mmCIF file of C-alpha atoms in Angstrom:
data_model
loop_
_atom_site.group_PDB
_atom_site.id
_atom_site.type_symbol
_atom_site.label_atom_id
_atom_site.label_comp_id
_atom_site.label_asym_id
_atom_site.label_seq_id
_atom_site.Cartn_x
_atom_site.Cartn_y
_atom_site.Cartn_z
ATOM 1 C CA MET A 221 43.767 89.328 15.934
ATOM 2 C CA LYS A 222 43.132 85.866 17.543
ATOM 3 C CA LYS A 223 42.229 83.211 15.081
ATOM 4 C CA GLY A 224 39.165 80.921 15.702
ATOM 5 C CA PHE A 225 39.020 77.160 15.374
ATOM 6 C CA THR A 226 39.331 75.748 11.946
ATOM 7 C CA LEU A 227 36.669 73.374 10.669
ATOM 8 C CA LEU A 228 39.082 70.489 10.969
ATOM 9 C CA GLU A 229 39.816 71.318 14.622
ATOM 10 C CA MET A 230 36.121 71.535 15.456
ATOM 11 C CA LEU A 231 35.489 68.166 13.837
ATOM 12 C CA ALA A 232 38.336 66.714 15.871
ATOM 13 C CA VAL A 233 36.834 68.064 19.130
ATOM 14 C CA ILE A 234 33.419 66.623 18.245
ATOM 15 C CA VAL A 235 34.960 63.225 17.577
ATOM 16 C CA VAL A 236 36.808 63.277 20.915
ATOM 17 C CA ILE A 237 33.643 64.286 22.812
ATOM 18 C CA SER A 238 31.698 61.538 21.076
ATOM 19 C CA ILE A 239 34.281 58.944 22.036
ATOM 20 C CA LEU A 240 34.294 60.140 25.656
ATOM 21 C CA SER A 241 30.491 60.013 25.732
ATOM 22 C CA LEU A 242 30.552 56.430 24.549
ATOM 23 C CA ILE A 243 32.918 55.564 27.373
ATOM 24 C CA ILE A 244 31.475 57.650 30.242
ATOM 25 C CA LEU A 245 27.688 57.695 29.748
ATOM 26 C CA PRO A 246 27.119 53.919 29.963
ATOM 27 C CA ASN A 247 29.009 53.867 33.249
ATOM 28 C CA ILE A 248 26.912 56.724 34.633
ATOM 29 C CA THR A 249 23.696 55.120 33.393
ATOM 30 C CA GLY A 250 24.747 51.786 34.888
ATOM 31 C CA GLN A 251 25.538 53.411 38.226
ATOM 32 C CA LEU A 252 22.125 55.113 38.251
ATOM 33 C CA ALA A 253 20.423 51.805 37.442
ATOM 34 C CA ASP A 254 22.391 50.081 40.186
ATOM 35 C CA LYS A 255 21.354 52.838 42.589
ATOM 36 C CA LYS A 256 17.710 52.409 41.649
ATOM 37 C CA GLU A 257 18.031 48.637 42.038
ATOM 38 C CA GLU A 258 19.631 49.121 45.439
ATOM 39 C CA ILE A 259 16.753 51.377 46.557
ATOM 40 C CA SER A 260 14.251 48.862 45.203
ATOM 41 C CA LYS A 261 15.829 46.137 47.303
ATOM 42 C CA VAL A 262 15.621 48.408 50.336
ATOM 43 C CA SER A 263 11.871 48.713 49.684
ATOM 44 C CA GLN A 264 11.675 44.941 49.484
ATOM 45 C CA LYS A 265 13.475 44.603 52.795
ATOM 46 C CA ILE A 266 11.025 47.023 54.432
ATOM 47 C CA ILE A 267 8.083 44.994 53.146
ATOM 48 C CA LEU A 268 9.590 41.674 54.215
ATOM 49 C CA SER A 269 10.519 42.998 57.647
ATOM 50 C CA ALA A 270 6.942 44.192 58.108
ATOM 51 C CA ALA A 271 5.619 40.789 57.026
ATOM 52 C CA GLU A 272 7.904 38.900 59.405
ATOM 53 C CA LEU A 273 6.957 41.231 62.272
ATOM 54 C CA TYR A 274 3.292 40.636 61.438
ATOM 55 C CA ALA A 275 3.828 36.846 61.464
ATOM 56 C CA ASN A 276 5.746 36.959 64.746
ATOM 57 C CA GLU A 277 3.136 39.074 66.527
ATOM 58 C CA THR A 278 0.057 37.263 65.216
ATOM 59 C CA GLY A 279 1.420 33.722 64.920
ATOM 60 C CA ASN A 280 0.021 33.612 61.365
ATOM 61 C CA THR A 281 2.741 31.689 59.563
ATOM 62 C CA TYR A 282 2.720 29.380 56.545
ATOM 63 C CA GLN A 283 0.386 31.502 54.496
ATOM 64 C CA THR A 284 0.287 34.034 51.686
ATOM 65 C CA ILE A 285 -0.805 37.566 52.584
ATOM 66 C CA THR A 286 -0.917 40.866 50.700
ATOM 67 C CA ILE A 287 0.552 44.341 51.074
ATOM 68 C CA ASN A 288 -2.946 45.448 52.041
ATOM 69 C CA ASP A 289 -2.976 42.974 54.960
ATOM 70 C CA LEU A 290 0.179 44.627 56.286
ATOM 71 C CA VAL A 291 -1.267 48.119 55.806
ATOM 72 C CA GLU A 292 -4.469 47.152 57.654
ATOM 73 C CA ALA A 293 -2.403 45.582 60.431
ATOM 74 C CA GLY A 294 -0.489 48.862 60.834
ATOM 75 C CA LYS A 295 2.847 47.359 59.747
ATOM 76 C CA LEU A 296 3.217 49.484 56.590
ATOM 77 C CA GLU A 297 2.125 52.959 55.560
ATOM 78 C CA GLN A 298 0.572 53.734 52.203
ATOM 79 C CA PRO A 299 1.723 54.330 49.534
ATOM 80 C CA ILE A 300 4.641 51.928 49.074
ATOM 81 C CA ILE A 301 6.824 53.181 46.200
ATOM 82 C CA ASP A 302 9.127 50.956 44.155
ATOM 83 C CA GLN A 303 12.142 53.209 43.673
ATOM 84 C CA LYS A 304 13.296 51.242 40.649
ATOM 85 C CA THR A 305 10.204 52.111 38.640
ATOM 86 C CA GLY A 306 8.959 55.104 40.602
ATOM 87 C CA LYS A 307 5.532 53.505 40.729
ATOM 88 C CA GLU A 308 3.374 52.606 43.707
ATOM 89 C CA ILE A 309 3.460 48.918 44.649
ATOM 90 C CA SER A 310 0.016 47.344 44.345
ATOM 91 C CA LEU A 311 -1.801 46.569 47.581
ATOM 92 C CA THR A 312 -2.634 43.163 46.121
ATOM 93 C CA LYS A 313 1.048 42.200 45.831
ATOM 94 C CA GLU A 314 1.448 38.867 47.592
ATOM 95 C CA ILE A 315 3.951 37.877 50.271
ATOM 96 C CA SER A 316 4.497 34.282 51.360
ATOM 97 C CA ILE A 317 5.393 33.504 54.971
ATOM 98 C CA ASP A 318 6.836 30.068 55.681
ATOM 99 C CA ALA A 319 6.369 27.942 58.799
ATOM 100 C CA SER A 320 9.407 29.587 60.429
ATOM 101 C CA GLY A 321 8.048 33.100 59.864
ATOM 102 C CA ASN A 322 10.424 33.966 57.001
ATOM 103 C CA ALA A 323 8.856 36.070 54.238
ATOM 104 C CA CYS A 324 9.430 36.464 50.494
ATOM 105 C CA ILE A 325 7.650 38.461 47.792
ATOM 106 C CA VAL A 326 5.809 36.222 45.347
ATOM 107 C CA GLY A 327 7.392 36.337 41.901
ATOM 108 C CA ILE A 328 10.777 37.595 43.120
ATOM 109 C CA ASP A 329 13.800 35.287 43.402
ATOM 110 C CA GLY A 330 11.681 32.209 42.842
ATOM 111 C CA CYS A 331 9.219 32.930 45.651
ATOM 112 C CA ASP A 332 5.934 31.050 45.189
ATOM 113 C CA ARG A 333 2.512 31.268 46.838
ATOM 114 C CA ILE A 334 2.008 28.976 49.797
ATOM 115 C CA THR A 335 -0.929 26.630 49.398
ATOM 116 C CA TYR A 336 -2.675 24.862 52.241
ATOM 117 C CA LYS A 337 -3.978 21.389 52.801
ATOM 118 C CA GLN A 338 -7.765 21.176 52.990
ATOM 119 C CA TYR A 339 -8.900 19.027 55.922
ATOM 120 C CA LYS A 340 -11.887 16.712 55.574
ATOM 121 C CA ASN A 341 -14.656 16.679 58.163
ATOM 122 C CA GLY A 342 -13.648 14.318 60.931
ATOM 123 C CA GLU A 343 -9.971 14.188 59.932
ATOM 124 C CA ILE A 344 -7.874 13.535 63.021
ATOM 125 C CA VAL A 345 -5.390 16.093 64.318
ATOM 126 C CA TYR A 346 -3.168 15.505 67.357
ATOM 127 C CA PHE A 347 -2.472 18.828 69.003
ATOM 128 C CA ASN A 348 -1.334 20.244 72.341
ATOM 129 C CA PRO A 349 -3.185 23.526 73.023
ATOM 130 C CA GLU A 350 -0.789 24.412 75.843
ATOM 131 C CA THR A 351 2.233 24.479 73.514
ATOM 132 C CA GLY A 352 0.268 25.438 70.414
ATOM 133 C CA LYS A 353 1.977 22.638 68.465
ATOM 134 C CA LYS A 354 1.127 19.289 66.925
ATOM 135 C CA CYS A 355 2.028 16.149 68.846
ATOM 136 C CA ALA A 356 2.280 12.402 68.318
ATOM 137 C CA SER A 357 -0.732 10.111 68.537
ATOM 138 C CA SER A 358 1.192 7.973 71.019
ATOM 139 C CA GLU A 359 1.280 10.937 73.425
ATOM 140 C CA ALA A 360 -2.442 11.723 73.242
ATOM 141 C CA VAL A 361 -4.743 11.309 76.242
ATOM 142 C CA ASN A 362 -8.393 11.250 75.143
ATOM 143 C CA THR A 363 -10.374 10.329 78.251
ATOM 144 C CA THR A 364 -13.305 12.427 79.451
ATOM 145 C CA GLY A 365 -12.187 15.266 81.700
ATOM 146 C CA THR A 366 -8.682 15.578 80.200
ATOM 147 C CA LYS A 367 -7.864 19.257 79.727
ATOM 148 C CA ILE A 368 -4.112 19.455 79.218
ATOM 149 C CA GLY A 369 -1.358 17.998 77.088
ATOM 150 C CA CYS A 370 -1.529 16.194 73.765
ATOM 151 C CA MET A 371 -5.113 15.378 72.782
ATOM 152 C CA LYS A 372 -7.101 14.096 69.804
ATOM 153 C CA TRP A 373 -9.115 16.584 67.744
ATOM 154 C CA TYR A 374 -11.300 16.465 64.634
ATOM 155 C CA ALA A 375 -11.193 19.047 61.837
ATOM 156 C CA PHE A 376 -14.468 20.400 60.477
ATOM 157 C CA ASN A 377 -15.888 22.785 57.867
ATOM 158 C CA ASP A 378 -12.499 23.617 56.346
ATOM 159 C CA ARG A 379 -12.320 25.546 53.083
ATOM 160 C CA GLU A 380 -9.767 25.442 50.290
ATOM 161 C CA GLY A 381 -7.076 28.070 50.763
ATOM 162 C CA ASN A 382 -7.725 28.631 54.465
ATOM 163 C CA ALA A 383 -4.592 29.244 56.535
ATOM 164 C CA THR A 384 -6.364 28.005 59.666
ATOM 165 C CA VAL A 385 -8.714 25.149 60.507
ATOM 166 C CA ASN A 386 -11.346 24.651 63.218
ATOM 167 C CA VAL A 387 -11.016 21.495 65.319
ATOM 168 C CA ILE A 388 -13.274 20.008 67.994
ATOM 169 C CA LEU A 389 -12.002 17.884 70.882
ATOM 170 C CA ASP A 390 -13.004 14.215 70.876
ATOM 171 C CA HIS A 391 -14.114 14.300 74.523
ATOM 172 C CA ASN A 392 -15.690 16.616 77.088
ATOM 173 C CA THR A 393 -13.405 18.579 79.365
ATOM 174 C CA THR A 394 -16.277 19.021 81.828
ATOM 175 C CA THR A 395 -18.656 16.072 81.974
ATOM 176 C CA ARG A 396 -22.094 17.445 82.883
ATOM 177 C CA ILE A 397 -23.092 21.000 83.662
ATOM 178 C CA ALA A 398 -26.040 23.375 83.161
ATOM 179 C CA TRP A 399 -25.872 25.804 80.247
ATOM 180 C CA ASN A 400 -27.473 28.326 82.588
ATOM 181 C CA SER A 401 -28.758 27.083 85.950
ATOM 182 C CA THR A 402 -31.493 29.737 86.053
ATOM 183 C CA GLY A 403 -33.024 28.310 82.895
ATOM 184 C CA ASN A 404 -32.389 31.548 81.017
ATOM 185 C CA ASN A 405 -30.945 30.813 77.553
ATOM 186 C CA SER A 406 -29.933 34.394 76.732
ATOM 187 C CA GLU A 407 -26.648 33.944 78.629
ATOM 188 C CA MET A 408 -24.267 30.984 78.432
ATOM 189 C CA LYS A 409 -23.375 31.134 82.114
ATOM 190 C CA GLU A 410 -22.128 27.953 83.839
ATOM 191 C CA VAL A 411 -20.857 26.482 80.573
ATOM 192 C CA ALA A 412 -18.922 29.660 79.768
ATOM 193 C CA ASP A 413 -17.302 29.642 83.218
ATOM 194 C CA ALA A 414 -16.373 25.960 82.897
ATOM 195 C CA LEU A 415 -14.944 26.484 79.406
ATOM 196 C CA LYS A 416 -12.794 29.369 80.620
ATOM 197 C CA LYS A 417 -11.549 27.333 83.587
ATOM 198 C CA ASP A 418 -10.879 24.190 81.541
ATOM 199 C CA THR A 419 -8.830 26.046 78.911
ATOM 200 C CA ARG A 420 -7.056 28.678 81.015
ATOM 201 C CA THR A 421 -3.582 27.277 80.199
ATOM 202 C CA TRP A 422 -4.205 27.008 76.453
ATOM 203 C CA LYS A 423 -2.551 29.221 73.868
ATOM 204 C CA ASN A 424 -5.600 28.885 71.619
ATOM 205 C CA THR A 425 -8.855 30.648 72.459
ATOM 206 C CA ALA A 426 -11.584 28.057 73.000
ATOM 207 C CA ARG A 427 -15.307 28.230 72.258
ATOM 208 C CA LEU A 428 -18.272 25.898 71.773
ATOM 209 C CA ILE A 429 -19.441 24.673 68.393
ATOM 210 C CA THR A 430 -22.661 26.215 67.049
ATOM 211 C CA ALA A 431 -25.816 24.382 65.972
ATOM 212 C CA ASN A 432 -25.391 25.757 62.445
ATOM 213 C CA GLU A 433 -21.857 24.376 62.266
ATOM 214 C CA ILE A 434 -23.199 20.927 63.162
ATOM 215 C CA ALA A 435 -25.846 21.294 60.443
ATOM 216 C CA LYS A 436 -23.185 22.263 57.906
ATOM 217 C CA ILE A 437 -20.985 19.283 58.842
ATOM 218 C CA THR A 438 -23.907 16.883 58.408
ATOM 219 C CA GLU A 439 -25.164 18.614 55.242
ATOM 220 C CA LYS A 440 -28.496 19.515 56.779
ATOM 221 C CA THR A 441 -29.496 22.061 54.148
ATOM 222 C CA GLY A 442 -32.136 24.564 55.102
ATOM 223 C CA PHE A 443 -31.426 24.342 58.825
ATOM 224 C CA ASP A 444 -30.993 27.716 60.506
ATOM 225 C CA ALA A 445 -30.950 27.870 64.301
ATOM 226 C CA SER A 446 -31.846 31.575 64.204
ATOM 227 C CA LYS A 447 -35.293 30.725 62.822
ATOM 228 C CA LYS A 448 -38.309 29.658 64.853
ATOM 229 C CA ASN A 449 -39.501 26.085 65.175
ATOM 230 C CA GLN A 450 -36.431 24.319 63.845
ATOM 231 C CA ASP A 451 -36.743 20.526 64.272
ATOM 232 C CA TRP A 452 -34.083 18.355 65.856
ATOM 233 C CA PHE A 453 -32.521 15.819 63.505
ATOM 234 C CA CYS A 454 -30.398 12.673 63.324
ATOM 235 C CA LEU A 455 -26.868 13.459 62.195
ATOM 236 C CA ASP A 456 -26.793 10.645 59.622
ATOM 237 C CA THR A 457 -30.283 10.864 58.144
ATOM 238 C CA ASN A 458 -30.960 14.572 58.749
ATOM 239 C CA GLN A 459 -34.477 13.536 59.739
ATOM 240 C CA PRO A 460 -36.242 13.146 63.101
ATOM 241 C CA ASP A 461 -36.217 9.546 64.325
ATOM 242 C CA THR A 462 -39.344 8.468 66.227
ATOM 243 C CA THR A 463 -37.436 5.684 67.977
ATOM 244 C CA SER A 464 -35.047 8.278 69.462
ATOM 245 C CA TYR A 465 -32.081 6.142 68.412
ATOM 246 C CA CYS A 466 -30.442 7.796 65.441
ATOM 247 C CA ALA A 467 -27.264 5.707 65.318
ATOM 248 C CA LYS A 468 -28.094 2.178 66.403
ATOM 249 C CA ALA A 469 -24.933 0.179 65.754
ATOM 250 C CA GLN A 470 -21.405 0.771 67.013
ATOM 251 C CA GLY A 471 -19.121 2.207 64.328
ATOM 252 C CA LYS A 472 -21.937 2.596 61.774
ATOM 253 C CA SER A 473 -22.494 6.310 62.099
ATOM 254 C CA LYS A 474 -20.736 8.524 59.542
ATOM 255 C CA TYR A 475 -20.541 11.178 62.235
ATOM 256 C CA ALA A 476 -19.506 8.991 65.166
ATOM 257 C CA TRP A 477 -16.538 11.311 65.685
ATOM 258 C CA LEU A 478 -18.978 14.067 66.681
ATOM 259 C CA PHE A 479 -20.198 12.148 69.710
ATOM 260 C CA ASP A 480 -17.119 10.295 70.963
ATOM 261 C CA TYR A 481 -17.120 9.596 74.689
ATOM 262 C CA THR A 482 -20.858 10.138 75.286
ATOM 263 C CA LYS A 483 -23.032 7.884 77.408
ATOM 264 C CA GLU A 484 -24.147 4.607 75.751
ATOM 265 C CA CYS A 485 -22.878 5.655 72.335
ATOM 266 C CA THR A 486 -21.163 2.274 72.079
ATOM 267 C CA SER A 487 -24.637 0.907 71.419
ATOM 268 C CA TYR A 488 -25.688 3.781 69.183
ATOM 269 C CA GLY A 489 -22.773 4.193 66.816
ATOM 270 C CA CYS A 490 -20.031 6.123 68.589
ATOM 271 C CA ASN A 491 -16.346 5.135 68.492
ATOM 272 C CA VAL A 492 -15.963 4.918 72.268
ATOM 273 C CA SER A 493 -18.175 5.672 75.238
ATOM 274 C CA ASP A 494 -18.160 7.029 78.787
ATOM 275 C CA SER A 495 -21.195 6.535 80.993
ATOM 276 C CA SER A 496 -20.622 9.893 82.705
ATOM 277 C CA THR A 497 -21.197 11.918 79.544
ATOM 278 C CA TRP A 498 -24.600 12.196 77.848
ATOM 279 C CA GLY A 499 -23.586 14.703 75.185
ATOM 280 C CA TYR A 500 -22.378 18.289 74.959
ATOM 281 C CA TRP A 501 -23.782 21.772 74.613
ATOM 282 C CA THR A 502 -23.505 24.023 71.576
ATOM 283 C CA SER A 503 -23.364 27.794 72.053
ATOM 284 C CA THR A 504 -26.728 28.211 70.299
ATOM 285 C CA GLN A 505 -29.969 28.936 72.133
ATOM 286 C CA TYR A 506 -33.316 27.768 70.744
ATOM 287 C CA VAL A 507 -35.346 30.726 69.446
ATOM 288 C CA ASN A 508 -38.168 31.940 71.731
ATOM 289 C CA SER A 509 -37.559 29.213 74.278
ATOM 290 C CA ILE A 510 -35.551 28.450 77.410
ATOM 291 C CA HIS A 511 -34.016 25.523 75.508
ATOM 292 C CA VAL A 512 -30.518 25.197 74.006
ATOM 293 C CA TRP A 513 -29.178 23.045 71.168
ATOM 294 C CA PHE A 514 -26.899 20.139 72.102
ATOM 295 C CA VAL A 515 -25.286 17.090 70.453
ATOM 296 C CA ALA A 516 -26.848 13.993 71.992
ATOM 297 C CA ARG A 517 -25.281 10.654 72.914
ATOM 298 C CA ASN A 518 -27.237 8.810 70.231
ATOM 299 C CA GLY A 519 -26.150 10.921 67.287
ATOM 300 C CA ARG A 520 -28.639 13.749 66.939
ATOM 301 C CA LEU A 521 -28.790 17.526 67.259
ATOM 302 C CA ASP A 522 -31.542 18.241 69.763
ATOM 303 C CA VAL A 523 -32.702 20.806 72.330
ATOM 304 C CA ASN A 524 -32.913 20.667 76.104
ATOM 305 C CA SER A 525 -33.647 23.064 78.929
ATOM 306 C CA ALA A 526 -30.811 25.474 79.626
ATOM 307 C CA SER A 527 -30.929 24.391 83.277
ATOM 308 C CA SER A 528 -30.418 20.695 82.448
ATOM 309 C CA THR A 529 -27.184 19.202 83.791
ATOM 310 C CA GLY A 530 -27.155 16.286 81.357
ATOM 311 C CA HIS A 531 -24.574 17.679 78.917
ATOM 312 C CA GLY A 532 -20.996 18.848 79.112
ATOM 313 C CA VAL A 533 -18.335 21.115 77.631
ATOM 314 C CA ARG A 534 -16.495 20.172 74.430
ATOM 315 C CA PRO A 535 -14.044 22.887 73.277
ATOM 316 C CA VAL A 536 -13.448 24.061 69.727
ATOM 317 C CA ILE A 537 -10.253 25.911 68.774
ATOM 318 C CA THR A 538 -8.832 27.411 65.592
ATOM 319 C CA ILE A 539 -5.338 26.217 64.626
ATOM 320 C CA SER A 540 -2.859 27.693 62.159
ATOM 321 C CA LYS A 541 -2.133 24.989 59.588
ATOM 322 C CA SER A 542 1.555 25.766 59.889
ATOM 323 C CA ASN A 543 1.407 24.294 63.401
ATOM 324 C CA ILE A 544 -0.066 20.961 62.361
#
């Protein structure tokens, strides 16, 4: 009859198994952890690749975005699982994209949120809309009618945290043209055609400033161009001026930058002047009227007939702050 294990032998086997477990299990556990970490890094790479593709295709660099931005842009599919934890990665997880389009996940490997400079109203920016890049002030050509190359712009209505900023040119690209030669203010006709022609070589999409944007710049509270019977106003005082000369002395107007290169503004407070340019159109029609809002040579926001040829085209573009 075959004998079984003695108690001493069984204890010896248990001790050996215990020793082997102490040696083998940590290695297995470590390998599994390494595997999970490796998969987690793969997930990170997928996210970062999607972010860099997004930045390359949209030109939106030097900013912090979220996983949700990438999902909405069609660069990632929900849900995104972190294989290390087995949990879904939050859609609010932030990704920073630097000026070169390189991405990193905020909070990982020392990656921080990108913050943006806030531009003051009237702050000068030198920018070439054909290249989509900043340029030197020494290269800038600012005369009326200039449409290409390095030019002088002014930032306006920027907000803290914005990745982009709106800028308005300091001169008219087209000197004087009707908003709509038929007098109809429901369609921005001649001005729209001139704007398209003037900016056809630009990388940035151009538009005209609105009357409400002018009111916001000049802190004209309560003004709303969509309401009836809105009064015109002087940019500095925000009040009508019965003398029709809102800015009487050269260089005295706080908002002189808004009417650079307009006729006789040397006498009324502008920085420089050009006798060929009386002012420029906004894109905003006057409610229940054939009139349209425009920025006048003497520093006011006023209305004129849509068929008037006394005002010109002054483009506004939106620039990524990473490019300036």
